[in-house]
PDB file of C-alpha atoms in Angstrom:
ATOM      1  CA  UNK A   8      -0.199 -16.200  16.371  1.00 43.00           C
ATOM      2  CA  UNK A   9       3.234 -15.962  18.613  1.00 52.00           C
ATOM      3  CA  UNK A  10       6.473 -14.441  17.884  1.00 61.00           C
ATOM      4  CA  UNK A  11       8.054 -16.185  15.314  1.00 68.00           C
ATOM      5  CA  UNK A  12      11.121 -18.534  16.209  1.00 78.00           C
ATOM      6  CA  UNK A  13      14.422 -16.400  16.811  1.00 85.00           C
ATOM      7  CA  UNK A  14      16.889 -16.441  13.961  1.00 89.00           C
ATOM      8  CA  UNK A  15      19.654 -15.213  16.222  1.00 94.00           C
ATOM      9  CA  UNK A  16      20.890 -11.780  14.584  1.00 96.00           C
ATOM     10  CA  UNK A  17      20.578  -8.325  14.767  1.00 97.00           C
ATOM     11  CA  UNK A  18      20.978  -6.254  11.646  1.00 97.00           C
ATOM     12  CA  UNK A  19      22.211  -2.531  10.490  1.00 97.00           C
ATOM     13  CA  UNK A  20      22.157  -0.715   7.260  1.00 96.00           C
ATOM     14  CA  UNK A  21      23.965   1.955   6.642  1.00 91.00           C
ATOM     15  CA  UNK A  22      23.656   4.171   3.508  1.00 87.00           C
ATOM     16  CA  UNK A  23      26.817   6.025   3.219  1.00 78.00           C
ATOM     17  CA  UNK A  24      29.091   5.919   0.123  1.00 69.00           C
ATOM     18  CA  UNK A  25      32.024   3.878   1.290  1.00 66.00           C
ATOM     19  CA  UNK A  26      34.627   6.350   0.912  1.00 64.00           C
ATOM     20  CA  UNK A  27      33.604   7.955   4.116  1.00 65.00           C
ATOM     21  CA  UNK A  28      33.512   4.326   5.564  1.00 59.00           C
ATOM     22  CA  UNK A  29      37.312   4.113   5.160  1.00 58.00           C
ATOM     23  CA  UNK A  30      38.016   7.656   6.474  1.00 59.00           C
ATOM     24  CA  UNK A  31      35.376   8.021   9.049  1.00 69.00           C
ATOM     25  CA  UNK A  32      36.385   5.805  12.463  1.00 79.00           C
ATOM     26  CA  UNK A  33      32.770   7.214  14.038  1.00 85.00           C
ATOM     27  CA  UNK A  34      31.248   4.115  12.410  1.00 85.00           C
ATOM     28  CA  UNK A  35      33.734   1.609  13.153  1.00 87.00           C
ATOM     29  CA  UNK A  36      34.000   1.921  16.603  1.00 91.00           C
ATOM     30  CA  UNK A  37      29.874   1.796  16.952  1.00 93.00           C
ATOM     31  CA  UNK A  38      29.757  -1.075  15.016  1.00 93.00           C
ATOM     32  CA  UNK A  39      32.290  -2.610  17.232  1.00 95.00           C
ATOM     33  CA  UNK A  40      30.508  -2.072  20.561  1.00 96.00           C
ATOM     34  CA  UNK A  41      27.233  -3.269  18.488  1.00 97.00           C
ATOM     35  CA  UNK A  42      28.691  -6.644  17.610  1.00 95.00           C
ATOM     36  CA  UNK A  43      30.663  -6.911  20.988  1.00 95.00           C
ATOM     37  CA  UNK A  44      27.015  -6.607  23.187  1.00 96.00           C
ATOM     38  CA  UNK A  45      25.522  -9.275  20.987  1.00 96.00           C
ATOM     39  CA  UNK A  46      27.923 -11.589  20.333  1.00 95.00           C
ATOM     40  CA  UNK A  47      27.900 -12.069  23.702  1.00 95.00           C
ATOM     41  CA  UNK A  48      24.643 -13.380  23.376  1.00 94.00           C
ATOM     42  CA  UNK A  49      26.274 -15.713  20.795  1.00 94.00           C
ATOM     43  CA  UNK A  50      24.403 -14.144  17.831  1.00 96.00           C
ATOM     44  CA  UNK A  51      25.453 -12.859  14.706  1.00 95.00           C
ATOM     45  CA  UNK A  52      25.319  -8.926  13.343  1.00 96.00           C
ATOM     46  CA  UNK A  53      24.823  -8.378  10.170  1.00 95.00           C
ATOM     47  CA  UNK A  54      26.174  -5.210   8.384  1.00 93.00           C
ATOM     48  CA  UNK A  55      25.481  -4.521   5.299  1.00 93.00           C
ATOM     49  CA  UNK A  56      26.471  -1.194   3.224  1.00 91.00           C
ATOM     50  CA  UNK A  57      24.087   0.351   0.918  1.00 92.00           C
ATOM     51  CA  UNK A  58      24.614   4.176  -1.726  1.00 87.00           C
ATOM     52  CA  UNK A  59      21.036   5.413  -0.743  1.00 89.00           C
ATOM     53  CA  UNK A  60      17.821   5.548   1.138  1.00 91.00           C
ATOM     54  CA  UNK A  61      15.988   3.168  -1.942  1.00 94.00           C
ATOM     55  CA  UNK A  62      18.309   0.624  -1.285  1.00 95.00           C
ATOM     56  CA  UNK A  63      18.323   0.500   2.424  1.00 96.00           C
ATOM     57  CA  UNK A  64      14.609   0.097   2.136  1.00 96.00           C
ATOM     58  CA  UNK A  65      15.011  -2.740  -0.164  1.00 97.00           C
ATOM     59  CA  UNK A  66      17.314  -4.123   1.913  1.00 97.00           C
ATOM     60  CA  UNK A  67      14.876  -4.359   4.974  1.00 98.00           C
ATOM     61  CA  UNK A  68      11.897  -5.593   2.865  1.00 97.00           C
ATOM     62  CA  UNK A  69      14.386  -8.644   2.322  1.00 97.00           C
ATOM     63  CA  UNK A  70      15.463  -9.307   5.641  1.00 97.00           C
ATOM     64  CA  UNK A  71      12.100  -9.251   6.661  1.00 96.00           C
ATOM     65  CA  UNK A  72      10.739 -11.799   3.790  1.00 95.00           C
ATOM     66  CA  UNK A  73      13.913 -14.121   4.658  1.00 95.00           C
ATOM     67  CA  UNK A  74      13.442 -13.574   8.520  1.00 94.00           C
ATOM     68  CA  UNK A  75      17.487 -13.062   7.898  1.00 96.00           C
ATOM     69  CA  UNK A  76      17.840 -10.786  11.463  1.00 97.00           C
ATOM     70  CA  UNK A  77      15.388 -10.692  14.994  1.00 97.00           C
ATOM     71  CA  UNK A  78      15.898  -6.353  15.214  1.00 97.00           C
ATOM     72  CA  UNK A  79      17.186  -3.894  13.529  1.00 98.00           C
ATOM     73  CA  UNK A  80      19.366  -0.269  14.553  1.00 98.00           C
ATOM     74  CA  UNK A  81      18.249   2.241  12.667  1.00 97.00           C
ATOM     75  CA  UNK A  82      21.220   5.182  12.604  1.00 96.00           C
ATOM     76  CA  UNK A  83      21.110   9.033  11.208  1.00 94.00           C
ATOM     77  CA  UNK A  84      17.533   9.610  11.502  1.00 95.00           C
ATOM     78  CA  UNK A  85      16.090  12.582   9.652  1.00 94.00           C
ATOM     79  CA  UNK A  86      13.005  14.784   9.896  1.00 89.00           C
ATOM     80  CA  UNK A  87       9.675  12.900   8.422  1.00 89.00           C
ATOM     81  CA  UNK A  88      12.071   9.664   8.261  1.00 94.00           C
ATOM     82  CA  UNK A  89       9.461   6.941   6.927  1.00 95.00           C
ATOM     83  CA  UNK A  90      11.899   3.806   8.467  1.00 96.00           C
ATOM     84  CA  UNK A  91      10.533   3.544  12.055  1.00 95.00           C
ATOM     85  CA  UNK A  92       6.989   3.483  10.160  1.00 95.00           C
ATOM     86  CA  UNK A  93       8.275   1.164   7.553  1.00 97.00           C
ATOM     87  CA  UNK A  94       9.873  -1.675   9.697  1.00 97.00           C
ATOM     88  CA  UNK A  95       6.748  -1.608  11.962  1.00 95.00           C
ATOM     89  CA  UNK A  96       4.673  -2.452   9.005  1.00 96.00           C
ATOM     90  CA  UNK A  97       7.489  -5.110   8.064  1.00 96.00           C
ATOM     91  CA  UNK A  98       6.795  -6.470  11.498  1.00 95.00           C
ATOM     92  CA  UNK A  99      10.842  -5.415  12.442  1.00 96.00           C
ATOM     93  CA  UNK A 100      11.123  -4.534  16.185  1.00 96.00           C
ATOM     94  CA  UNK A 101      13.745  -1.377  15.738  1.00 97.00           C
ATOM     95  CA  UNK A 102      15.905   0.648  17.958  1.00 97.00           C
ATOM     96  CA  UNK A 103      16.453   4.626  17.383  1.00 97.00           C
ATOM     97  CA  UNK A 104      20.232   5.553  17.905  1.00 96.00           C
ATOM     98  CA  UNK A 105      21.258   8.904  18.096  1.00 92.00           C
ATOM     99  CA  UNK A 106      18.366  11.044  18.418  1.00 90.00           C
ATOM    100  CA  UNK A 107      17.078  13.530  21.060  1.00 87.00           C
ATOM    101  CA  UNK A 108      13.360  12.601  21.514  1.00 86.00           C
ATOM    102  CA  UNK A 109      12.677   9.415  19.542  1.00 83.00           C
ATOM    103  CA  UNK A 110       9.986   9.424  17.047  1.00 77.00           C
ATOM    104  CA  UNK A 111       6.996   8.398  17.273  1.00 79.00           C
ATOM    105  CA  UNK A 112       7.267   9.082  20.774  1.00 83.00           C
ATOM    106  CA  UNK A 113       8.277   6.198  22.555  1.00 83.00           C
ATOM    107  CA  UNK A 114       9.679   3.953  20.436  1.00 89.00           C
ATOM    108  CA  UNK A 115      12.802   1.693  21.782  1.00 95.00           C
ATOM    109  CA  UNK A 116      15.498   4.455  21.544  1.00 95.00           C
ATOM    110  CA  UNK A 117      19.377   4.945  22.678  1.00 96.00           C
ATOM    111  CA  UNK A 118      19.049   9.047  22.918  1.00 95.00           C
ATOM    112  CA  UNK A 119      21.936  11.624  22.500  1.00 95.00           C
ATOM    113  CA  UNK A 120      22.124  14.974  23.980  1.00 95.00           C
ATOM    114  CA  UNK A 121      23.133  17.326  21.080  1.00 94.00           C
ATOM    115  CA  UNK A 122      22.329  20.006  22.820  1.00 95.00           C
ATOM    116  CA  UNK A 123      24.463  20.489  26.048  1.00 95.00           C
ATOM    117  CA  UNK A 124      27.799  19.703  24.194  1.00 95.00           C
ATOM    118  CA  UNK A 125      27.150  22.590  21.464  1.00 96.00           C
ATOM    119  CA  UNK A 126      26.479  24.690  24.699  1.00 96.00           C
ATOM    120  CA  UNK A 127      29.723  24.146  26.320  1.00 97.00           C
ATOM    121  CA  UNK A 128      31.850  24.571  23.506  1.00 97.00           C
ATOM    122  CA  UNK A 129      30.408  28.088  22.680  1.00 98.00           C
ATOM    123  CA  UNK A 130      31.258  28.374  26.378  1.00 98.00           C
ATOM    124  CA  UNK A 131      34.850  28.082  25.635  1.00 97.00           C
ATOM    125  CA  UNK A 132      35.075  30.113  23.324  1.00 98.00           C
ATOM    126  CA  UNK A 133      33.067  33.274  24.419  1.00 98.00           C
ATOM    127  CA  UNK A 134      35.165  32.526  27.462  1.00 98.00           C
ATOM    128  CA  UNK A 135      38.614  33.117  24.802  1.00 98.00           C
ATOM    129  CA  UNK A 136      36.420  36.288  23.586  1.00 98.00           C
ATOM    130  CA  UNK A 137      35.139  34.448  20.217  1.00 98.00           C
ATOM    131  CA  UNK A 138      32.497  36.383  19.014  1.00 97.00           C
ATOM    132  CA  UNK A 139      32.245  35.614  15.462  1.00 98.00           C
ATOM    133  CA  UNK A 140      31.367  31.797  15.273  1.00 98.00           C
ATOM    134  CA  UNK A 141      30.850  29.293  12.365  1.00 98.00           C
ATOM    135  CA  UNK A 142      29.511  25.703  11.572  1.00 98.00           C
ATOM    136  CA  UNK A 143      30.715  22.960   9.500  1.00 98.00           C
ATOM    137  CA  UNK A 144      27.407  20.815   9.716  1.00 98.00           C
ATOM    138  CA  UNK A 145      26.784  17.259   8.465  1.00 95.00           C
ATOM    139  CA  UNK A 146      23.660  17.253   6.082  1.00 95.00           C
ATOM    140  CA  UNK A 147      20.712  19.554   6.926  1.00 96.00           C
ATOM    141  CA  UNK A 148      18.317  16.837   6.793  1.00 94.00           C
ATOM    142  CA  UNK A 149      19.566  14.900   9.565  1.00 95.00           C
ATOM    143  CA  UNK A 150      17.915  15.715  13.156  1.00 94.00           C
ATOM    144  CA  UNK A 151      20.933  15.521  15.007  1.00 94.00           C
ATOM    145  CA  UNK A 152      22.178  17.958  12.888  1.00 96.00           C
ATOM    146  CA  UNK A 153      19.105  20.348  12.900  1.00 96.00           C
ATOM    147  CA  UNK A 154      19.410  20.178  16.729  1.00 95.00           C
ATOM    148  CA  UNK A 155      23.182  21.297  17.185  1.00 96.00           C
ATOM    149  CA  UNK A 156      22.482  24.131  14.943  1.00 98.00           C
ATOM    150  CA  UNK A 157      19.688  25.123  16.726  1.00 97.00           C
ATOM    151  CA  UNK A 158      21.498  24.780  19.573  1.00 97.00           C
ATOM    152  CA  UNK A 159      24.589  26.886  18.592  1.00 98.00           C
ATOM    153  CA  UNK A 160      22.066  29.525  17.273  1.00 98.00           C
ATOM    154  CA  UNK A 161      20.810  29.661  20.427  1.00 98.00           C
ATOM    155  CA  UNK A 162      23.218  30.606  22.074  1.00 98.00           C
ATOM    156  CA  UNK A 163      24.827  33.262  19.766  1.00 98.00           C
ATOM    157  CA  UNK A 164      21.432  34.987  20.451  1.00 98.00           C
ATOM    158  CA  UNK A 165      21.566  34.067  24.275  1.00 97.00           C
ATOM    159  CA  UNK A 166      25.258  35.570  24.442  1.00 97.00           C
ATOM    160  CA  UNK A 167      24.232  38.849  22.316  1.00 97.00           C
ATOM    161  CA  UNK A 168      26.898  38.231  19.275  1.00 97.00           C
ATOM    162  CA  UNK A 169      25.952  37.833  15.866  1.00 97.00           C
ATOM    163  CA  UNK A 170      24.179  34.243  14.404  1.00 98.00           C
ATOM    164  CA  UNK A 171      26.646  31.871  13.382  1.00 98.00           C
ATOM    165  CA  UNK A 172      27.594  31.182   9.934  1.00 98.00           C
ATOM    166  CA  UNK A 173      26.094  27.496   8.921  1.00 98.00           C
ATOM    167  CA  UNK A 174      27.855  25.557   5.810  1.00 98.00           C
ATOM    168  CA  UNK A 175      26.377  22.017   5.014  1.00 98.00           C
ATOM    169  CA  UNK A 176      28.751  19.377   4.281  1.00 96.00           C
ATOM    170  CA  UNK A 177      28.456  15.876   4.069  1.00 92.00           C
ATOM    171  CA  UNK A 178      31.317  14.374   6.371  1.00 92.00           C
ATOM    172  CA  UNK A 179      33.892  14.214   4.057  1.00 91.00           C
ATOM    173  CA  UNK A 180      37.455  15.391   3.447  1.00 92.00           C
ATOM    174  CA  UNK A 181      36.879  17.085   0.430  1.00 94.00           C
ATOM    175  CA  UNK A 182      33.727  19.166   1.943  1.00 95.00           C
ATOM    176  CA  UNK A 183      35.730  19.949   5.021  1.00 97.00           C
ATOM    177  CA  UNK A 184      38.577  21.672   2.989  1.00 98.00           C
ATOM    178  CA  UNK A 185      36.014  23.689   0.693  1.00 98.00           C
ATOM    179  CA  UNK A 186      33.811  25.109   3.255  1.00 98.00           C
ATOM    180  CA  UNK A 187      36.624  26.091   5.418  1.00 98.00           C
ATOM    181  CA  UNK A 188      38.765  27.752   1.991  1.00 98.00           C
ATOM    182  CA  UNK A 189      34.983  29.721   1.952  1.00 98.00           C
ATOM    183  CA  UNK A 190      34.533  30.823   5.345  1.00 98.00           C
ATOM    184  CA  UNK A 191      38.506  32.068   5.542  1.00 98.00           C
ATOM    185  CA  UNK A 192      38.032  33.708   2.297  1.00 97.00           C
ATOM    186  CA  UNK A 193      35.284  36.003   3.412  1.00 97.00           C
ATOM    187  CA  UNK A 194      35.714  39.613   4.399  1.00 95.00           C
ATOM    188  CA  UNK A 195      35.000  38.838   7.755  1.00 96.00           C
ATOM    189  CA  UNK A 196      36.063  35.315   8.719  1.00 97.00           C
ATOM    190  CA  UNK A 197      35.242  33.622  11.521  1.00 98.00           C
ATOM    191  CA  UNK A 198      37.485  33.500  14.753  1.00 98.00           C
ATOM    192  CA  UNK A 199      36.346  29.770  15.547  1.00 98.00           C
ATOM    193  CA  UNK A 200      34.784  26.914  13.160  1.00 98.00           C
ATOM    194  CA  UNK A 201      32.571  24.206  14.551  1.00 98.00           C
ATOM    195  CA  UNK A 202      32.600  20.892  12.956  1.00 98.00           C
ATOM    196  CA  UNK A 203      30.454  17.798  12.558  1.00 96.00           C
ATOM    197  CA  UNK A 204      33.465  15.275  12.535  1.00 94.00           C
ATOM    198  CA  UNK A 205      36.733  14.658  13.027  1.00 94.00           C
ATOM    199  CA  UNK A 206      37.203  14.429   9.413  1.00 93.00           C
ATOM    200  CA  UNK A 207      36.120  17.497   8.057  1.00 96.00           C
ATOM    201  CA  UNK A 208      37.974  19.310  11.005  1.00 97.00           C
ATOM    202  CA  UNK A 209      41.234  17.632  10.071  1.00 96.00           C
ATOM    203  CA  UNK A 210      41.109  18.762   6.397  1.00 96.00           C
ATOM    204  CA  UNK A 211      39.959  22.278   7.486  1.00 98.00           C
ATOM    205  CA  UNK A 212      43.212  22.643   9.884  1.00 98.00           C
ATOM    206  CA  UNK A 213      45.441  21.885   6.926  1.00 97.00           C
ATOM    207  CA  UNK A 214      43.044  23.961   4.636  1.00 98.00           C
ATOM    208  CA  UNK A 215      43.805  26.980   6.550  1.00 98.00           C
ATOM    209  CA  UNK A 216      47.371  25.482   6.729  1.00 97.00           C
ATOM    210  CA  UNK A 217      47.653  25.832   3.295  1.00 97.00           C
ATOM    211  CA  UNK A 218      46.065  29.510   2.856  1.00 98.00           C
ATOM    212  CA  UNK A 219      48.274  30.819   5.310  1.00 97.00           C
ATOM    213  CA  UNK A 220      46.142  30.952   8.027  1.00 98.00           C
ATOM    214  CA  UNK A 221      47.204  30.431  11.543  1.00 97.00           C
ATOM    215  CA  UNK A 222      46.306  27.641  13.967  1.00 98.00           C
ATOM    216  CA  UNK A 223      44.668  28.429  16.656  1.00 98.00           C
ATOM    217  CA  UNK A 224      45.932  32.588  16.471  1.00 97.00           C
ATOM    218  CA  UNK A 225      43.796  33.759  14.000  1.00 98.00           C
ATOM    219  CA  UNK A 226      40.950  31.204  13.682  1.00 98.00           C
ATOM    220  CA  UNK A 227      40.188  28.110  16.672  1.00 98.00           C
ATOM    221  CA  UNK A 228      38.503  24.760  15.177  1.00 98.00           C
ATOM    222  CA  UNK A 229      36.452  22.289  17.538  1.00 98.00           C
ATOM    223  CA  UNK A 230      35.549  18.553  16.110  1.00 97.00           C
ATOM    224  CA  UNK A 231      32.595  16.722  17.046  1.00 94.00           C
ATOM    225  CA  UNK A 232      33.854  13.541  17.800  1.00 86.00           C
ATOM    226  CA  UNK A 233      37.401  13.008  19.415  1.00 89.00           C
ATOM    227  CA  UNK A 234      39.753  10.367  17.599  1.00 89.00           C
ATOM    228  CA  UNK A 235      43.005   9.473  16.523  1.00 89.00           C
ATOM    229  CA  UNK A 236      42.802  12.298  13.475  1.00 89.00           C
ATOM    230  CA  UNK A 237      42.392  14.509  16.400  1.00 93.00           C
ATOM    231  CA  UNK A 238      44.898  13.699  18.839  1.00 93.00           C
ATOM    232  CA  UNK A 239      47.794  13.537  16.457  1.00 93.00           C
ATOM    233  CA  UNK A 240      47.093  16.504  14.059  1.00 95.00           C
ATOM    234  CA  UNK A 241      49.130  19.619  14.252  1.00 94.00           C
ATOM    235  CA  UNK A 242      48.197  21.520  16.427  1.00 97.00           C
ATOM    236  CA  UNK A 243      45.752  18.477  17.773  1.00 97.00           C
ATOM    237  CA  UNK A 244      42.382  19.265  17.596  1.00 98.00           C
ATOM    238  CA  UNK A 245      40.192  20.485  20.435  1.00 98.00           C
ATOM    239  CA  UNK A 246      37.199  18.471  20.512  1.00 96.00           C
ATOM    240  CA  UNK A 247      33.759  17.034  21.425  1.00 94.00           C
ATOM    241  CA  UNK A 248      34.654  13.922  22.874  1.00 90.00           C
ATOM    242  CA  UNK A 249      32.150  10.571  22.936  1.00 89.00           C
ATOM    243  CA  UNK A 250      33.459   7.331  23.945  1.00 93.00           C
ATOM    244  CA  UNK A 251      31.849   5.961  20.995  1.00 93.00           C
ATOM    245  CA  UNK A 252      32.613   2.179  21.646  1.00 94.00           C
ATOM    246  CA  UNK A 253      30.603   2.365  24.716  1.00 96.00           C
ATOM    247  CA  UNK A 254      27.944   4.173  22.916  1.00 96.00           C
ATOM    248  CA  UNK A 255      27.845   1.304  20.299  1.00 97.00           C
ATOM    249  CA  UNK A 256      27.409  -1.118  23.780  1.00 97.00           C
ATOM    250  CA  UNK A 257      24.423   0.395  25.143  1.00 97.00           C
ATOM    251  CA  UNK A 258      22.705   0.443  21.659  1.00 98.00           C
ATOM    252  CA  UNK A 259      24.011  -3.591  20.920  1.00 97.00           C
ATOM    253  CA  UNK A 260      21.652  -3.741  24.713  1.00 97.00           C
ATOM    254  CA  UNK A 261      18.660  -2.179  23.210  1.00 97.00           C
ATOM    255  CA  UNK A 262      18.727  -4.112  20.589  1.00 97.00           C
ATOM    256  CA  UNK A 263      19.221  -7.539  22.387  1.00 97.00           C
ATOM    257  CA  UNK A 264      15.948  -6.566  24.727  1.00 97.00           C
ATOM    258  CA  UNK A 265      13.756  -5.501  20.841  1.00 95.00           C
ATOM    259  CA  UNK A 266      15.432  -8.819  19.632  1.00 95.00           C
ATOM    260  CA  UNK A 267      13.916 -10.766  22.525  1.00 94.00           C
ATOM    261  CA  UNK A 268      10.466  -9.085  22.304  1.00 92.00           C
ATOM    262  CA  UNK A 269      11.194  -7.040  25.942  1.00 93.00           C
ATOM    263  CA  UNK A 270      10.339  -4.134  27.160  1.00 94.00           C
ATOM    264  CA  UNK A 271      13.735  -1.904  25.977  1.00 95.00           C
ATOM    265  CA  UNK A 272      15.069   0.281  28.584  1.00 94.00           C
ATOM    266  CA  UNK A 273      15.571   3.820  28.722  1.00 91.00           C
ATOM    267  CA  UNK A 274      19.060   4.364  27.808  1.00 95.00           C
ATOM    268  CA  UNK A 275      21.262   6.953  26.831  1.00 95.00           C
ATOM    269  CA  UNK A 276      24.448   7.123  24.643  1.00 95.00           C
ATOM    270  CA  UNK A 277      27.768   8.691  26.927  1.00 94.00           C
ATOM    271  CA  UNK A 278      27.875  11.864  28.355  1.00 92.00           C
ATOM    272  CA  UNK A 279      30.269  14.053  25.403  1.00 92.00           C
ATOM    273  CA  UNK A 280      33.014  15.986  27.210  1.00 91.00           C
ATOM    274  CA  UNK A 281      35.098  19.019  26.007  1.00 94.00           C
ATOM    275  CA  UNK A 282      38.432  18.260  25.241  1.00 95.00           C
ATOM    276  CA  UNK A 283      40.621  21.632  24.877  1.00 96.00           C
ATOM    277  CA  UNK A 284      43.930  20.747  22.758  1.00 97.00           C
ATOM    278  CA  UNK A 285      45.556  23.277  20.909  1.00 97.00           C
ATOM    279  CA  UNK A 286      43.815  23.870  18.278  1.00 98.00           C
ATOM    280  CA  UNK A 287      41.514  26.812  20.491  1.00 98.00           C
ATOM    281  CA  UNK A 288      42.838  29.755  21.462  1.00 97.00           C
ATOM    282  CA  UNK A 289      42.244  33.679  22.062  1.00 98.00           C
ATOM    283  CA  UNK A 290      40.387  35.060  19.571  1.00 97.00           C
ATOM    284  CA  UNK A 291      42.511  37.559  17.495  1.00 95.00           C
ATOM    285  CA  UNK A 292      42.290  41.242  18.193  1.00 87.00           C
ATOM    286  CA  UNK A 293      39.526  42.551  16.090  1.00 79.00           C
TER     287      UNK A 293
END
């Protein structure tokens, strides 16, 4: 039997509680190079916003009964992630986004480097004589989290300074303001935080705002992802910068080729680039 008859749509789930929706524009600006690749193929993307894994399972069980989409993206991929294996048994053709070495090996992937943006960050700062580093990660489970912080730990050991203090957040304001009140509570604080997104950076410069703390002369915060948060904070936030709209292109391309039953290209997501703002400075005298 052939491939079925096109239905014209590519489809993502995301399950993320829709308060970080609203807060976070990572998302946004994927989607938007997502739905700008194929809707100039003339078909439709369908979004649709789910609390949990259970229900973004459900979800593609459904669009695979209804033949409601031709491909899916499949976004934050974690370790032992049953999805790839589940859409292939629901007969979805699926693009990875986001990860370092797809998996299975293989499969139709847009890949990130995690790796070689951590690396030239802690650059910077051993370079401003940080030696006493932190992490505001996004959740533990996720691969392209596991990978920066095995990339930061790395090279901590690589530089000869001690292993940098990890906190696991989940993305959001709230997290970003509690884990940075804990690390600048400690005996020995850090002289430079790491975070996972622009949010959680924002709320930990006015967490250490609030406490006192000074901006960038006694501790120095980096984002991962540059945005609009960034740029107009005070001081604005040094950061890991993606063009993110373009990275939401090349995946939209990927998933045009699975849609069409091609061959998908090797393709990566931009190049992320280290944008110094004020936010990084010397580290303190000890």
């Amino acid at each position: 039997m052939g491939r079925p008859e096109p239905v014209g749509a590519v489809g993502l789930v995301l399950a993320r509680p829709r308060r970080l929706l609203s807060a976070e524009p990572f998302f946004m600006e994927f989607v938007a190079g997502i739905e700008e690749r194929v809707a100039a193929r003339d078909m439709a993307f369908l979004l649709h916003l789910v609390t949990d894994a259970d229900a973004e399972d459900a979800t593609y069980r459904r669009w695979a009964e209804r033949r409601l989409v031709d491909a899916v993206v499949v976004v934050n991929l974690a370790e032992e992630d049953a999805r790839p294996a589940l859409l292939r048994g629901l007969g979805l053709p699926a693009v990875l986004a986001g990860v370092q070495e797809p998996d299975p090996p293989g499969a139709p992937a847009v890949r990130t480097d995690h790796v070689t943006p951590v690396r030239e960050a802690l650059a910077r700062l051993l370079d401003l004589g940080h030696r006493r580093i932190a992490r505001v990660s996004g959740p533990a489970r996720l691969l392209h989290t596991r990978a920066r912080t095995a990339a930061l730990a790395e090279g901590c050991r690589r530089a000869g300074i001690a292993a940098p203090v990890v906190l696991e957040g989940d993305y959001s304001h709230e997290e970003g303001a509690r884990l940075t009140r804990e690390l600048l509570g400690r005996e020995r604080p850090p002289t430079a935080i790491l975070y996972d997104n622009d949010v959680m950076a924002v709320s930990g410069l006015e967490a250490a705002r609030d406490m006192g703390v000074s901006v960038p002369g006694q501790v120095s915060m980096v984002a991962w992802d540059d945005s609009t948060l960034c740029r107009l904070s005070s001081p604005a936030l040094t950061s890991v910068s993606v063009d993110v709209y373009r990275y939401g292109t090349e995946v939209g391309a990927s998933a045009l080729e699975c849609a069409d039953g091609l061959p998908v290209a090797e393709r990566w997501s931009p190049a992320a680039a280290f944008a110094a703002r004020g936010s990084t400075g010397p580290a303190p005298a000890p």
